DNA sequence: ACCTGGCACTCGGACGAGGTGAGTGCCAAC
DNA sequence: GTTGGCACTCACCTCGTCCGAGTGCCAGGT
């Protein structure tokens, strides 16, 4: 898009096409465009602009003599030029509050959030559990399952609770009358409580040296498991809701059956990777072919981080978002996602 | 079906119709039946039998001059007459072991199970977390979140971990130097550990009387929450997997879009209620219209209990099952579900 | 330099008419 | 009670036709 004067209008045309197509799901033609929006020009002019837009790859026609449909590139351009985020309606704000207030524990907050987002955007909603790596340890609990198996429960400051079973060597050289498990518990707690999990590995090294000899075996096994399974980013979990919304619009969106999409969602990892490094400050939009994973071409993801952590406020506890057809209401979804994330962030900060 | 001699053959015909229809998804006609199965009679005879079967409501034709399709009643009859459960193939048995061995904690076992079942049956798999009411308390942990909020973590003998946030009154009359939270923790543990949750309410009454006065407020609040949220059967959770399998066979199964089904699955409660009181000893099949909930008419659920508890062995820890179109391989799914449940039961008993 | 009305052209989708074939019900014969 | 034969019924496919929305292009106007 070079030039000055006409480009402004072409952008308007593109915007109009996207809007119409999103709301009607029918390829939009020049005449209809001229009628529905009052750009000050005739359909013929619009036709010329459309030809240019098509040339440049922003729109395409499904077949000759049909209307135009935005391409992924078109949506991308449209989204990038979305200057102001349209504010949510009062009803929507109220719905958010009503839905989320009264949630007590973390599971509850996340569950409500995902239902809320799904309902608000009429799409699939996803929310990531607060990343362990960026959480701090609030408490560690150790329960003996069998002589050589311990259950370790980790409670973070965000209220997330994770448990792992650890196979441990038998304790042979304990002083008479000692309770190794209890000792291990106090030891672990004094070493880890308050520490960010990302920094756990250094604490582990310390601990291994200072621990009384008869506990070394236990400490080694437990902390190995902790570091390995908790700091690994792969262990992040995802909550998904509103998959029924995928069937809106019949088989029109997702023509090649929505099987690959459902598979990708169940895969979790795929979506997690996409949400990757979302920041609370800025909404990330990933459109159609931009998504590498096969199942997600044909779909778009609108996501944002929630719960700022650290001084700059640009690291998130986790991400939340919305998955839908590329033909989605980007403006609306971006607004909804952002508003909900902000509210969730507040909720988690309170507790 | 009255009579003696012909009825045997009619049953065979019904069986053949079900089998053919399940495997081909095409209404099956008399001629095709005669060709594929060698019942010792001609197509004309089969036509007569079919007419009777239709009269009696076991089969129906989508339109005149099409083949016959089993009705729900037909499937029901078929299932009830499934005498011997067909054993799984060696490959399948091996798959089960390979899939489930190496699972450590409960989440892992359930997650693997659901993936396994989905893959094995090519349908949607569901598994219920071990019912809290039938589990025993292994450990209770109390963590202070704020002056008036406690996080209570419950660990059961099945390895299930549940947490709840409890709002508690401030402790005013504690003796100097006491740590009310620690006291509460030991108090709760000594009272509850080893007890079945179903019997918890009586223990609560005892505890309220014997507890030192300054802890009464805490105990009351915490045990109220415990009883309320944990013993209520509504709190059972469900793990679902393989929803992508719903799209097999295009929109042929589930013609009225699979939206209601997806919604019902997300509802959880619906499925949980259906699985209701499954016993480990016997596979429950619920077919089409038999399911009260709207979303599930058109689908069948094959479920069974896993993990026997109690002396009789007829109470289950929870249920697991498979959801699919009424046009499903009942024999195969029943076998798979039973085998997997047995294996899961063993796994959980070991730990 | 750009906009506009007009015009010929394209092509998907809807509609209707046959033709085909799988499947049925019924009947007379065995 | 079983069987072969036969007339009948419809869903479905294919083919031709028509219609209209939409396009590209061009000549004329500002």
XYZ file of N, CA and C (backbone and C1' of nucleotides) in Angstrom, chain D residues 5-16:
84
model
P -36.705 -66.770 -9.763
O -38.083 -65.963 -9.743
C -39.300 -66.678 -9.847
C -40.453 -65.693 -9.970
C -40.126 -64.443 -10.793
O -41.274 -64.095 -11.552
C -40.795 -63.803 -8.623
P -41.165 -63.103 -12.786
O -42.049 -61.875 -12.309
C -43.259 -62.130 -11.610
C -43.756 -60.838 -10.996
C -43.288 -59.564 -11.729
O -44.357 -58.661 -11.814
C -42.753 -59.411 -9.466
P -44.405 -57.634 -13.050
O -45.232 -56.449 -12.394
C -46.291 -56.761 -11.500
C -46.329 -55.737 -10.383
C -46.130 -54.292 -10.866
O -47.043 -53.470 -10.177
C -44.536 -54.801 -9.215
P -47.183 -51.945 -10.544
O -46.508 -51.278 -9.271
C -46.814 -51.794 -7.980
C -46.007 -51.054 -6.942
C -45.739 -49.582 -7.280
O -45.960 -48.809 -6.125
C -43.722 -50.685 -6.777
P -46.101 -47.217 -6.284
O -45.061 -46.756 -5.178
C -44.736 -47.678 -4.150
C -43.528 -47.187 -3.375
C -43.220 -45.704 -3.532
O -42.707 -45.264 -2.298
C -41.356 -46.917 -4.204
P -43.400 -43.961 -1.604
O -42.166 -43.001 -1.605
C -41.150 -43.338 -2.479
C -39.826 -43.397 -1.766
C -39.133 -42.064 -1.842
O -38.147 -42.017 -0.840
C -38.155 -43.595 -3.355
P -37.796 -40.545 -0.306
O -36.228 -40.593 -0.462
C -35.488 -41.364 0.473
C -34.126 -41.694 -0.109
C -33.213 -40.494 -0.299
O -31.903 -40.896 0.059
C -33.549 -41.572 -2.373
P -30.789 -39.768 0.130
O -30.102 -39.902 -1.302
C -29.574 -41.159 -1.704
C -29.066 -41.059 -3.130
C -28.346 -39.738 -3.433
O -27.151 -40.036 -4.123
C -29.966 -40.168 -5.051
P -26.013 -38.952 -4.219
O -25.495 -39.160 -5.708
C -25.637 -40.434 -6.337
C -25.795 -40.216 -7.832
C -25.052 -38.977 -8.343
O -24.110 -39.381 -9.339
C -27.312 -39.008 -9.126
P -23.204 -38.269 -10.026
O -23.989 -37.908 -11.363
C -24.634 -38.944 -12.088
C -25.299 -38.344 -13.306
C -24.566 -37.132 -13.886
O -24.537 -37.242 -15.293
C -26.802 -36.556 -13.395
P -23.569 -36.345 -16.181
O -24.598 -35.494 -17.053
C -25.731 -36.140 -17.604
C -26.785 -35.095 -17.928
C -26.196 -33.780 -18.472
O -26.814 -33.469 -19.704
C -27.764 -33.361 -16.741
P -26.137 -32.377 -20.664
O -27.238 -31.236 -20.669
C -28.522 -31.507 -21.204
C -29.490 -30.459 -20.704
C -29.089 -29.026 -21.082
O -30.166 -28.419 -21.793
C -29.590 -29.190 -18.758
